[in-house]
Coordinates of C-alpha atoms in Angstrom, one line a residue:
Chain G
X1 CA 0.0 0.0 0.0
X2 CA 1.3 3.4 -1.0
X3 CA 2.0 5.6 2.0
X4 CA 0.1 8.9 1.7
X5 CA 2.4 11.9 1.4
X6 CA 0.5 14.3 3.6
X7 CA 1.1 15.1 7.3
X8 CA -1.4 14.6 10.1
X9 CA -0.8 16.7 13.2
X10 CA -2.9 14.3 15.5
X11 CA -0.3 12.3 17.4
X12 CA -2.8 9.4 17.9
X13 CA -3.5 9.0 14.3
X14 CA -1.8 6.4 12.1
X15 CA -2.7 8.1 8.9
X16 CA 1.0 8.2 7.8
X17 CA 1.2 4.4 8.3
X18 CA -2.1 3.0 7.2
X19 CA -3.8 5.9 5.4
X20 CA -6.8 5.8 7.7
X21 CA -8.0 8.7 9.9
X22 CA -8.3 7.7 13.5
X23 CA -11.3 10.0 13.9
X24 CA -12.9 8.7 10.8
X25 CA -12.8 11.9 8.7
X26 CA -12.7 11.7 5.0
X27 CA -9.2 13.0 3.9
X28 CA -10.5 16.3 2.5
X29 CA -12.5 17.0 5.6
X30 CA -9.9 16.2 8.3
X31 CA -8.8 19.3 10.2
X32 CA -5.5 17.7 11.2
X33 CA -4.2 16.9 7.7
X34 CA -1.6 19.3 6.4
X35 CA -1.6 20.0 2.7
X36 CA 2.2 20.3 2.7
X37 CA 4.1 17.4 1.4
X38 CA 6.7 16.0 3.8
X39 CA 9.3 16.4 1.1
X40 CA 8.5 20.1 0.9
X41 CA 9.4 20.7 4.6
X42 CA 12.9 22.0 4.7
X43 CA 15.1 20.3 7.2
X44 CA 16.6 22.8 9.5
X45 CA 20.2 21.8 10.1
X46 CA 21.5 22.6 13.5
X47 CA 25.0 23.8 13.2
X48 CA 27.3 21.5 15.1
X49 CA 28.9 24.5 16.6
X50 CA 28.9 28.2 15.8
X51 CA 31.6 28.9 13.1
X52 CA 34.6 30.7 14.6
X53 CA 35.1 34.1 13.1
X54 CA 38.5 34.2 11.5
X55 CA 40.2 37.3 12.7
X56 CA 40.8 39.8 10.0
X57 CA 43.9 41.8 9.3
X58 CA 43.1 45.2 7.8
X59 CA 45.6 46.5 5.3
X60 CA 46.2 50.1 4.4
X61 CA 43.4 51.4 2.2
X62 CA 45.5 52.8 -0.7
X63 CA 43.2 55.9 -1.0
X64 CA 44.4 59.5 -1.2
X65 CA 45.8 60.3 2.3
X66 CA 44.4 62.5 5.0
X67 CA 46.4 65.4 6.3
X68 CA 47.5 63.5 9.3
X69 CA 48.6 60.4 7.4
X70 CA 50.5 62.5 4.9
X71 CA 52.3 64.3 7.7
X72 CA 53.3 61.0 9.2
X73 CA 54.8 59.7 6.0
X74 CA 56.5 63.1 5.2
X75 CA 58.4 62.8 8.4
X76 CA 59.8 59.4 7.4
X77 CA 61.8 60.5 4.3
X78 CA 62.9 63.3 2.1
X79 CA 59.8 64.7 0.6
X80 CA 58.4 67.3 -1.7
X81 CA 54.9 68.7 -1.2
X82 CA 53.0 70.1 -4.2
X83 CA 49.7 71.8 -4.3
X84 CA 47.7 72.2 -7.5
X85 CA 45.5 75.3 -7.6
X86 CA 43.1 76.1 -10.4
X87 CA 39.4 76.6 -11.3
X88 CA 37.2 73.6 -12.0
X89 CA 37.9 71.9 -15.3
X90 CA 41.5 73.4 -15.4
X91 CA 42.8 69.8 -15.4
X92 CA 44.0 69.1 -11.9
X93 CA 42.8 65.6 -11.8
X94 CA 44.1 64.9 -15.3
X95 CA 47.5 66.1 -14.2
X96 CA 47.6 63.9 -11.1
X97 CA 46.4 60.9 -13.1
X98 CA 48.8 61.4 -15.9
X99 CA 51.8 61.5 -13.6
X100 CA 51.0 58.0 -12.2
X101 CA 50.0 56.6 -15.6
X102 CA 53.2 57.8 -17.3
X103 CA 55.1 55.6 -14.9
X104 CA 53.1 52.7 -16.1
X105 CA 55.1 52.6 -19.2
X106 CA 58.5 52.9 -17.6
X107 CA 60.8 55.5 -16.0
X108 CA 59.6 59.0 -16.6
X109 CA 61.4 62.4 -16.5
X110 CA 64.6 60.6 -15.3
X111 CA 62.7 59.2 -12.3
X112 CA 61.8 55.7 -11.4
X113 CA 58.7 54.6 -9.6
X114 CA 59.7 53.3 -6.2
X115 CA 56.3 52.8 -4.5
X116 CA 53.1 54.5 -3.5
X117 CA 50.7 54.3 -0.6
X118 CA 47.9 55.6 -2.7
X119 CA 47.6 53.1 -5.5
X120 CA 43.8 52.8 -5.2
X121 CA 43.5 56.6 -5.3
X122 CA 45.6 56.8 -8.4
X123 CA 43.7 54.0 -10.1
X124 CA 40.4 55.7 -9.4
X125 CA 41.5 59.0 -11.0
X126 CA 43.2 57.2 -13.9
X127 CA 40.2 55.0 -14.8
X128 CA 38.2 57.5 -17.0
X129 CA 41.1 58.1 -19.3
X130 CA 41.7 54.4 -19.8
X131 CA 40.2 52.2 -22.4
X132 CA 38.8 50.0 -19.6
X133 CA 36.2 52.7 -18.9
X134 CA 34.8 52.1 -22.4
X135 CA 34.5 55.9 -22.8
X136 CA 35.0 57.4 -26.2
X137 CA 37.0 60.3 -24.8
X138 CA 39.0 60.9 -21.6
X139 CA 36.9 62.2 -18.8
X140 CA 37.8 63.4 -15.3
X141 CA 35.5 63.5 -12.3
X142 CA 35.6 66.8 -10.4
X143 CA 37.0 66.8 -6.9
X144 CA 34.1 67.4 -4.4
X145 CA 33.8 71.0 -3.3
X146 CA 34.0 71.6 0.4
X147 CA 35.9 68.4 1.2
X148 CA 39.2 68.7 3.0
X149 CA 42.3 68.3 0.9
X150 CA 43.8 64.9 0.5
X151 CA 47.2 63.8 -0.8
X152 CA 48.5 61.5 -3.5
X153 CA 51.8 59.9 -2.7
X154 CA 54.6 58.7 -5.0
X155 CA 58.1 57.5 -4.0
X156 CA 60.5 58.3 -6.8
X157 CA 64.1 57.6 -7.4
X158 CA 66.4 59.3 -9.9
X159 CA 69.8 58.0 -11.0
X160 CA 71.4 61.1 -9.5
X161 CA 69.6 61.4 -6.2
X162 CA 68.2 59.5 -3.2
X163 CA 64.6 58.5 -2.8
X164 CA 62.2 61.4 -2.6
X165 CA 58.5 61.2 -1.6
X166 CA 56.2 63.3 -3.6
X167 CA 52.9 64.4 -2.0
X168 CA 50.4 66.1 -4.4
X169 CA 47.4 67.7 -2.7
X170 CA 43.9 67.5 -4.1
X171 CA 41.2 70.0 -3.3
X172 CA 38.2 71.2 -5.3
X173 CA 38.9 74.1 -7.7
X174 CA 35.8 75.8 -6.5
X175 CA 37.2 76.1 -3.0
X176 CA 40.3 77.8 -4.3
X177 CA 38.2 80.2 -6.5
X178 CA 36.1 81.1 -3.5
X179 CA 39.2 82.5 -1.8
X180 CA 39.2 85.2 -4.5
X181 CA 35.8 86.3 -3.2
X182 CA 36.4 85.8 0.5
X183 CA 40.1 85.6 1.5
X184 CA 39.2 84.3 4.9
X185 CA 38.4 81.1 3.1
X186 CA 42.1 80.7 2.5
X187 CA 42.8 80.0 6.1
X188 CA 41.6 76.4 5.6
X189 CA 44.1 75.7 2.8
X190 CA 46.7 74.0 5.1
X191 CA 48.1 72.2 2.1
X192 CA 49.2 75.4 0.5
X193 CA 51.3 76.6 3.4
X194 CA 53.2 73.3 3.5
X195 CA 53.7 73.1 -0.2
X196 CA 57.2 73.4 -1.6
X197 CA 55.7 74.2 -5.0
X198 CA 52.3 75.6 -5.6
X199 CA 51.1 74.8 -9.1
X200 CA 48.6 77.2 -10.6
X201 CA 46.7 75.8 -13.6
X202 CA 45.5 78.0 -16.4
X203 CA 42.8 76.4 -18.6
X204 CA 44.3 76.5 -22.1
X205 CA 41.1 75.5 -23.7
X206 CA 39.2 78.4 -22.1
X207 CA 41.9 80.8 -23.3
X208 CA 41.0 79.7 -26.8
X209 CA 37.4 80.5 -26.4
X210 CA 36.2 84.1 -26.8
X211 CA 33.5 83.5 -24.2
X212 CA 36.0 82.5 -21.5
X213 CA 39.4 84.0 -22.3
X214 CA 38.9 87.3 -20.5
X215 CA 37.6 85.6 -17.4
X216 CA 40.7 83.4 -17.3
X217 CA 43.0 86.4 -17.7
X218 CA 41.2 88.3 -15.0
X219 CA 40.7 85.6 -12.4
X220 CA 44.0 83.8 -12.6
X221 CA 46.1 86.6 -11.1
X222 CA 43.3 87.3 -8.6
X223 CA 43.6 83.8 -7.2
X224 CA 47.3 84.4 -6.5
X225 CA 46.6 87.9 -5.1
X226 CA 44.1 86.5 -2.7
X227 CA 46.3 83.6 -1.6
X228 CA 49.3 85.8 -1.1
X229 CA 47.3 88.5 0.7
X230 CA 45.9 85.8 3.0
X231 CA 49.4 84.5 3.6
X232 CA 48.1 81.1 2.5
X233 CA 51.2 80.5 0.4
X234 CA 54.6 80.0 2.0
X235 CA 56.9 82.9 1.4
X236 CA 60.0 81.8 -0.4
X237 CA 58.3 78.8 -2.0
X238 CA 58.1 78.2 -5.7
X239 CA 55.2 78.8 -8.0
X240 CA 54.6 76.9 -11.2
X241 CA 52.1 78.5 -13.6
X242 CA 50.9 75.9 -16.0
X243 CA 49.0 76.3 -19.3
X244 CA 46.9 73.1 -19.5
X245 CA 45.1 71.3 -22.4
X246 CA 47.8 72.1 -24.9
X247 CA 46.0 69.8 -27.3
X248 CA 43.1 72.3 -27.5
X249 CA 45.5 75.2 -27.8
X250 CA 47.4 73.7 -30.7
X251 CA 44.2 72.7 -32.4
X252 CA 42.7 76.1 -32.1
X253 CA 43.2 79.0 -34.7
X254 CA 44.4 81.1 -31.7
X255 CA 47.5 79.3 -30.7
X256 CA 49.8 82.3 -30.9
X257 CA 47.3 84.5 -29.1
X258 CA 46.8 82.0 -26.3
X259 CA 50.5 81.7 -25.7
X260 CA 50.9 85.5 -25.7
X261 CA 48.0 85.9 -23.2
X262 CA 49.4 83.1 -21.0
X263 CA 52.8 84.8 -21.0
X264 CA 51.1 88.1 -20.0
X265 CA 49.3 86.3 -17.1
X266 CA 52.6 84.9 -15.8
X267 CA 54.4 88.2 -16.3
X268 CA 51.7 90.0 -14.3
X269 CA 52.1 87.5 -11.5
X270 CA 55.9 87.9 -11.5
X271 CA 55.6 91.6 -11.5
X272 CA 53.3 91.6 -8.5
X273 CA 54.6 88.7 -6.5
X274 CA 58.1 88.0 -7.9
X275 CA 59.7 88.9 -4.5
X276 CA 57.3 86.7 -2.6
X277 CA 58.3 83.4 -4.3
X278 CA 61.8 82.0 -4.7
X279 CA 61.0 81.2 -8.3
X280 CA 58.1 81.4 -10.7
X281 CA 58.2 78.9 -13.6
X282 CA 56.0 78.6 -16.6
X283 CA 54.9 75.4 -18.3
X284 CA 52.6 74.0 -21.0
X285 CA 51.2 70.5 -20.7
X286 CA 48.8 68.1 -22.3
X287 CA 48.1 65.7 -19.4
X288 CA 45.2 63.8 -21.0
X289 CA 44.6 65.0 -24.6
X290 CA 41.5 64.0 -26.5
X291 CA 43.6 63.5 -29.6
X292 CA 47.1 62.3 -29.8
X293 CA 47.9 63.6 -33.3
X294 CA 49.3 67.1 -32.5
X295 CA 50.5 66.5 -28.9
X296 CA 51.3 63.2 -27.2
X297 CA 49.8 62.1 -23.9
X298 CA 51.6 63.7 -21.0
X299 CA 53.4 66.3 -23.1
X300 CA 55.2 68.8 -20.9
X301 CA 54.4 66.9 -17.7
X302 CA 58.1 65.7 -17.5
X303 CA 59.4 69.2 -17.2
X304 CA 56.8 70.0 -14.5
X305 CA 57.7 66.9 -12.6
X306 CA 61.4 67.7 -12.6
X307 CA 60.6 71.2 -11.4
X308 CA 58.5 69.9 -8.6
X309 CA 61.4 67.6 -7.5
X310 CA 64.2 70.2 -7.6
X311 CA 65.8 70.8 -4.3
X312 CA 64.7 74.1 -2.7
X313 CA 67.2 76.8 -3.8
X314 CA 67.8 80.4 -3.5
X315 CA 65.7 82.6 -5.8
X316 CA 68.1 82.5 -8.8
X317 CA 65.5 81.2 -11.2
X318 CA 63.3 84.2 -10.6
X319 CA 66.1 86.5 -11.8
X320 CA 66.5 84.3 -14.9
X321 CA 62.8 84.7 -15.6
X322 CA 62.9 88.4 -15.1
X323 CA 65.9 88.7 -17.3
X324 CA 63.8 87.4 -20.2
X325 CA 64.5 83.7 -20.3
X326 CA 61.2 81.9 -20.0
X327 CA 62.3 78.6 -21.5
X328 CA 62.0 75.9 -18.9
X329 CA 65.2 74.3 -20.0
X330 CA 67.1 77.5 -19.0
X331 CA 65.4 77.4 -15.6
X332 CA 66.2 73.8 -15.1
X333 CA 69.8 74.3 -16.2
X334 CA 70.3 77.1 -13.7
X335 CA 69.1 74.8 -10.9
X336 CA 71.3 72.0 -12.1
X337 CA 74.4 74.3 -12.2
X338 CA 73.6 75.5 -8.7
X339 CA 73.3 72.0 -7.4
X340 CA 76.6 70.9 -8.9
Chain V
X1 CA 55.5 29.6 11.0
X2 CA 58.8 28.2 9.8
X3 CA 59.2 25.8 12.8
X4 CA 62.9 26.0 12.2
X5 CA 62.6 25.0 8.6
X6 CA 62.6 27.2 5.6
X7 CA 59.2 28.3 4.7
X8 CA 58.4 29.5 1.2
X9 CA 55.2 31.4 0.5
X10 CA 53.9 31.1 -3.0
X11 CA 51.9 34.2 -3.9
X12 CA 50.1 35.3 -7.1
X13 CA 46.9 36.5 -8.5
X14 CA 44.3 33.9 -9.6
X15 CA 45.3 31.6 -12.5
X16 CA 49.0 32.5 -12.1
X17 CA 50.0 28.8 -11.8
X18 CA 50.7 28.4 -8.1
X19 CA 49.2 24.9 -7.8
X20 CA 50.8 23.7 -11.1
X21 CA 54.2 24.8 -9.8
X22 CA 53.8 22.8 -6.6
X23 CA 52.7 19.7 -8.6
X24 CA 55.7 20.0 -11.0
X25 CA 58.1 20.4 -8.1
X26 CA 56.7 17.4 -6.3
X27 CA 56.8 15.3 -9.4
X28 CA 60.3 16.3 -10.4
X29 CA 62.1 15.8 -7.2
X30 CA 60.8 12.3 -7.1
X31 CA 61.2 11.4 -10.7
X32 CA 64.0 8.8 -11.1
X33 CA 67.0 10.2 -12.9
X34 CA 65.9 13.8 -12.8
X35 CA 68.7 16.3 -12.4
X36 CA 67.8 19.0 -9.9
X37 CA 69.5 21.4 -7.5
X38 CA 67.3 20.2 -4.7
X39 CA 66.6 16.5 -4.4
X40 CA 64.0 14.4 -2.6
X41 CA 65.1 13.4 0.9
X42 CA 62.4 10.9 2.0
X43 CA 59.0 11.1 3.4
X44 CA 58.3 11.8 7.0
X45 CA 55.0 11.3 8.9
X46 CA 53.2 14.0 7.0
X47 CA 50.2 13.5 4.8
X48 CA 51.1 13.6 1.1
X49 CA 47.6 13.1 -0.3
X50 CA 47.2 16.6 -1.4
X51 CA 50.6 16.8 -3.1
X52 CA 50.2 13.4 -4.7
X53 CA 46.9 14.4 -6.0
X54 CA 48.3 17.5 -7.6
X55 CA 51.2 15.6 -9.1
X56 CA 48.9 12.9 -10.5
X57 CA 46.8 15.5 -12.4
X58 CA 50.0 17.2 -13.6
X59 CA 51.4 13.9 -15.0
X60 CA 48.2 13.2 -16.7
X61 CA 48.4 16.7 -18.2
X62 CA 45.0 17.7 -16.7
X63 CA 44.3 21.2 -15.6
X64 CA 44.6 21.6 -11.9
X65 CA 41.4 22.2 -10.0
X66 CA 41.1 25.7 -8.6
X67 CA 42.6 25.9 -5.1
X68 CA 39.7 25.8 -2.7
X69 CA 39.1 29.0 -0.8
X70 CA 38.4 27.1 2.4
X71 CA 40.9 25.0 4.4
X72 CA 44.2 26.5 3.5
X73 CA 46.8 23.8 3.1
X74 CA 50.4 23.8 4.0
X75 CA 52.4 21.2 2.1
X76 CA 55.8 20.1 3.2
X77 CA 58.6 18.5 1.3
X78 CA 61.8 17.0 2.6
X79 CA 64.6 18.0 0.2
X80 CA 68.4 18.1 0.3
X81 CA 70.7 20.4 -1.4
X82 CA 73.9 19.6 -3.5
X83 CA 76.0 19.1 -0.3
X84 CA 73.5 16.7 1.2
X85 CA 72.1 19.1 3.7
X86 CA 68.5 18.2 4.6
X87 CA 65.9 20.9 4.2
X88 CA 62.2 20.7 5.0
X89 CA 60.4 23.3 3.0
X90 CA 56.8 24.2 3.7
X91 CA 54.6 25.9 1.1
X92 CA 51.2 27.3 2.1
X93 CA 48.9 26.5 -0.9
X94 CA 46.8 29.7 -1.0
X95 CA 44.1 30.4 -3.5
X96 CA 44.7 33.4 -5.8
X97 CA 41.3 34.8 -4.8
X98 CA 42.8 35.5 -1.4
X99 CA 45.4 37.8 -3.1
X100 CA 42.7 39.5 -5.1
X101 CA 40.8 40.0 -1.9
X102 CA 43.9 41.8 -0.4
X103 CA 43.9 44.2 -3.4
X104 CA 40.2 44.7 -3.6
X105 CA 39.0 44.5 0.0
X106 CA 42.2 45.5 1.7
X107 CA 42.1 42.7 4.2
X108 CA 43.1 39.1 4.8
X109 CA 42.5 36.4 7.4
X110 CA 44.9 36.3 10.2
X111 CA 45.7 32.6 9.3
X112 CA 46.7 33.8 5.8
X113 CA 48.8 36.5 7.4
X114 CA 50.7 33.8 9.3
X115 CA 51.3 31.9 6.1
X116 CA 52.7 35.1 4.5
X117 CA 55.3 35.4 7.2
X118 CA 58.0 33.4 5.2
X119 CA 61.2 35.2 4.5
X120 CA 61.3 33.5 1.1
X121 CA 58.6 34.4 -1.4
X122 CA 57.8 33.0 -4.8
X123 CA 55.8 35.5 -6.8
X124 CA 54.1 33.9 -9.8
X125 CA 52.8 36.1 -12.7
X126 CA 51.1 34.6 -15.6
X127 CA 53.1 36.0 -18.5
X128 CA 50.3 35.2 -20.9
X129 CA 47.5 37.1 -19.2
X130 CA 49.2 40.3 -18.1
X131 CA 46.6 43.1 -18.1
X132 CA 48.4 46.2 -19.3
X133 CA 46.7 49.6 -19.1
X134 CA 45.6 51.1 -22.4
X135 CA 44.5 54.7 -22.9
X136 CA 41.5 56.0 -24.7
X137 CA 43.4 58.5 -26.7
X138 CA 45.9 55.9 -28.0
X139 CA 43.1 53.4 -28.7
X140 CA 41.2 56.0 -30.6
X141 CA 44.3 56.9 -32.6
X142 CA 44.7 53.2 -33.6
X143 CA 41.1 52.9 -34.5
X144 CA 41.2 56.0 -36.5
X145 CA 44.3 54.8 -38.3
X146 CA 42.6 51.6 -39.1
X147 CA 39.5 53.4 -40.3
X148 CA 37.3 51.9 -37.6
X149 CA 34.3 53.8 -36.3
X150 CA 34.3 54.8 -32.6
X151 CA 33.0 52.1 -30.4
X152 CA 29.6 53.0 -28.9
X153 CA 29.8 51.0 -25.6
X154 CA 28.3 51.5 -22.2
X155 CA 30.6 53.3 -19.8
X156 CA 32.2 51.0 -17.2
X157 CA 32.5 52.4 -13.7
X158 CA 35.8 52.0 -11.8
X159 CA 36.3 48.9 -9.8
X160 CA 39.5 47.5 -8.2
X161 CA 39.7 44.4 -10.3
X162 CA 40.1 46.5 -13.5
X163 CA 43.5 47.6 -12.3
X164 CA 46.5 46.6 -14.4
X165 CA 48.3 43.4 -13.3
X166 CA 51.5 45.3 -12.4
X167 CA 49.7 47.7 -10.1
X168 CA 48.0 44.8 -8.2
X169 CA 51.3 42.9 -7.9
X170 CA 53.2 46.0 -6.7
X171 CA 50.6 46.5 -4.0
X172 CA 50.8 42.8 -3.0
X173 CA 54.5 43.3 -2.5
X174 CA 54.0 46.5 -0.6
X175 CA 51.6 44.8 1.6
X176 CA 54.2 42.2 2.5
X177 CA 56.5 45.0 3.5
X178 CA 53.9 47.0 5.4
X179 CA 53.7 47.1 9.2
X180 CA 50.9 44.6 9.2
X181 CA 52.9 41.8 7.5
X182 CA 56.5 42.9 7.5
X183 CA 59.1 40.4 8.7
X184 CA 62.1 42.5 7.6
X185 CA 64.2 41.9 4.5
X186 CA 62.9 39.0 2.3
X187 CA 64.1 37.1 -0.8
X188 CA 61.8 37.1 -3.7
X189 CA 61.8 34.8 -6.7
X190 CA 59.7 36.3 -9.5
X191 CA 58.5 33.6 -11.8
X192 CA 56.9 34.6 -15.0
X193 CA 54.8 31.6 -15.7
X194 CA 53.3 30.2 -19.0
X195 CA 56.8 30.9 -20.4
X196 CA 56.0 28.6 -23.4
X197 CA 53.5 31.4 -24.4
X198 CA 55.8 34.3 -23.6
X199 CA 59.1 33.1 -25.1
X200 CA 57.9 33.8 -28.7
X201 CA 58.6 37.5 -28.0
X202 CA 62.3 36.7 -28.0
X203 CA 63.0 38.4 -24.6
X204 CA 64.7 36.9 -21.6
X205 CA 62.8 37.1 -18.2
X206 CA 64.4 40.3 -17.1
X207 CA 63.5 42.0 -20.4
X208 CA 59.9 40.7 -20.1
X209 CA 59.7 42.2 -16.6
X210 CA 61.0 45.5 -17.9
X211 CA 58.8 45.6 -21.0
X212 CA 55.6 44.0 -19.8
X213 CA 55.6 44.9 -16.2
X214 CA 57.6 48.2 -16.1
X215 CA 56.0 49.5 -12.9
X216 CA 56.9 46.3 -11.0
X217 CA 60.4 46.4 -12.5
X218 CA 60.9 50.0 -11.4
X219 CA 59.6 49.2 -7.9
X220 CA 61.9 46.3 -7.4
X221 CA 65.0 48.0 -8.9
X222 CA 64.5 51.1 -6.7
X223 CA 65.0 48.9 -3.6
X224 CA 62.9 51.2 -1.5
X225 CA 61.6 48.0 0.1
X226 CA 64.3 45.4 1.2
X227 CA 63.7 42.7 -1.4
X228 CA 66.5 40.6 -2.7
X229 CA 65.1 39.4 -5.9
X230 CA 65.7 37.4 -9.1
X231 CA 63.5 36.7 -12.1
X232 CA 62.9 33.5 -14.0
X233 CA 60.7 32.4 -16.8
X234 CA 58.9 29.2 -16.0
X235 CA 56.7 26.8 -17.9
X236 CA 55.7 24.2 -15.3
X237 CA 53.4 22.5 -17.9
X238 CA 55.2 23.0 -21.2
X239 CA 51.9 23.8 -23.0
X240 CA 48.2 23.7 -22.6
X241 CA 46.7 21.1 -20.4
X242 CA 43.3 19.7 -21.0
X243 CA 40.3 20.7 -18.9
X244 CA 39.1 17.1 -18.8
X245 CA 36.4 17.9 -16.3
X246 CA 34.8 19.6 -19.3
X247 CA 35.7 16.9 -21.7
X248 CA 38.4 18.9 -23.4
X249 CA 40.9 17.0 -25.7
X250 CA 43.8 18.8 -27.2
X251 CA 46.5 17.6 -29.7
X252 CA 49.0 19.8 -27.9
X253 CA 48.3 18.1 -24.6
X254 CA 48.6 14.7 -26.2
X255 CA 52.0 15.7 -27.6
X256 CA 53.2 16.6 -24.1
X257 CA 52.1 13.2 -22.9
X258 CA 54.2 11.5 -25.6
X259 CA 57.4 12.9 -24.1
X260 CA 59.4 10.1 -22.4
X261 CA 59.7 12.0 -19.1
X262 CA 57.1 14.3 -17.7
X263 CA 59.8 16.6 -16.5
X264 CA 60.8 17.2 -20.1
X265 CA 57.7 19.4 -20.3
X266 CA 59.3 21.9 -17.8
X267 CA 61.2 24.9 -18.9
X268 CA 63.1 27.1 -16.5
X269 CA 64.7 30.2 -18.0
X270 CA 67.3 32.2 -16.1
X271 CA 68.8 34.9 -18.3
X272 CA 69.7 33.0 -21.5
X273 CA 70.1 29.7 -19.8
X274 CA 67.3 27.2 -20.2
X275 CA 66.8 24.0 -18.2
X276 CA 64.2 21.7 -16.8
X277 CA 65.2 22.1 -13.2
X278 CA 62.2 23.7 -11.5
X279 CA 63.9 23.6 -8.1
X280 CA 66.4 26.3 -9.2
X281 CA 64.4 29.2 -7.8
X282 CA 63.8 27.4 -4.5
X283 CA 67.5 26.6 -4.2
X284 CA 68.3 30.3 -4.8
X285 CA 65.6 31.3 -2.3
X286 CA 66.9 29.2 0.6
X287 CA 70.6 29.5 -0.4

């Protein structure tokens, strides 16, 4: 006899054995019969013992560093601190990303990659310029306005020198621009006061556009004015003024005009603040060009990196700038001669 | 962890050939007539089921099963060097996923941390699957040159596993020198595996490291972290092994089986020198 596959909740009933209801009900009328098949009831497995939690070791996060963590690392080795200042879309993130990515192909600007505690941070900012993002053009996320500055870290080694740790600060461009409206905002820019080189970005693409060029020419010196006025920049430090997006400049019909106007911006800064800084250098870069036909990826970044990593010197280079030599190679030569 | 004996940790991302290496070593040191720097020195009371199982699949030219993520195993071999000195070497057999987890989740189990405390490290990098970064601007230039239209694909958001191989490997080595896992200076044997696939490029192992993994090459050469390192090219299989669990049958695999000695499948390249002695890197590590 086939055993019925229904359950009876009456303990006195042998329905499961003989298929008969002890109370004489017809199957469909019995109040004790469950409609659930025995096989459908899940067995609850009692764990033999609670699994022991395996203790976890947390590793360093690899993200851009906090102020405190950067300070801790800076104390451990010879270091250079660099701050990048510029309006939104001037190319800050592209510059940071390109420096790391240029080392992915080998030694760069006579330096060798020796390590980094912010590889995750670099990878994040590099992603949108890489083919893995599946984008059709390089893209860079803006740094969030109002957030405290963080630091990217690279240990670099040159054939001529010891290891040097490079710390590049990252803060929203909007925050720096706000200092031009309200210089009390500059008090919060701790990263600028500790910077060996403050790097001021001038959006080259905007200088090619009639709608934006006058704004760029007006506001760039004003940012420096405000930061100097607020004593947010270390007196005797170096200032690099950088024309970004050289690919857009070269592709525009106004290449000569843009270069001339950029030079005027730098000259104005030198005129007003030449005494404040030990040196003011000028650079042109294409950190993450949209097209690689006219300029190559990372063009000019090598000169800027070498400038960042030069040892702090007396203000000789300012004099060379003022005497008319604006070629970066002349500035670098003067530093090299001083060093040797 | 070492219990007075040399301990060698084999590390590498998933599919880098860690288990195959162990299988090939275990077979070769016991193969009659094989010429190796380190030789078999007898069994002790240990359990060799795991190692024997690995070697059995290797001899049959079957793909190894993925190392299970639970129940980390430590395998031990009694070997002796060329002056007859006995050496017991222990190898934790850790799944590659655990190393991916270190990169992606920034954590590891304490038990794995113990297993990574060896002063001698074998780093395996699959030379045939190195993920190198490519840039949109350069990809577009190639596509434009070839007259191809721009690809209209959905944007892929950042995630840690997209990182280039060399970035992940550098981080792995930095982890081993970080305060959480540091044991001081260590020796590192960098093995570029799947050498049978890589050698067609005509480069020796150091050149492959420099050309295909330049960030790792710079990191090691800078000596910021106290690694004493050397690089080999290794083919522990000699060619493709069949995935017989999926019914795969390959002529290439059958050709490998036709060799008189299974160890003839092995290639170990040190500079321009080529041999079948897969114990060379171990001998250097514990030397």
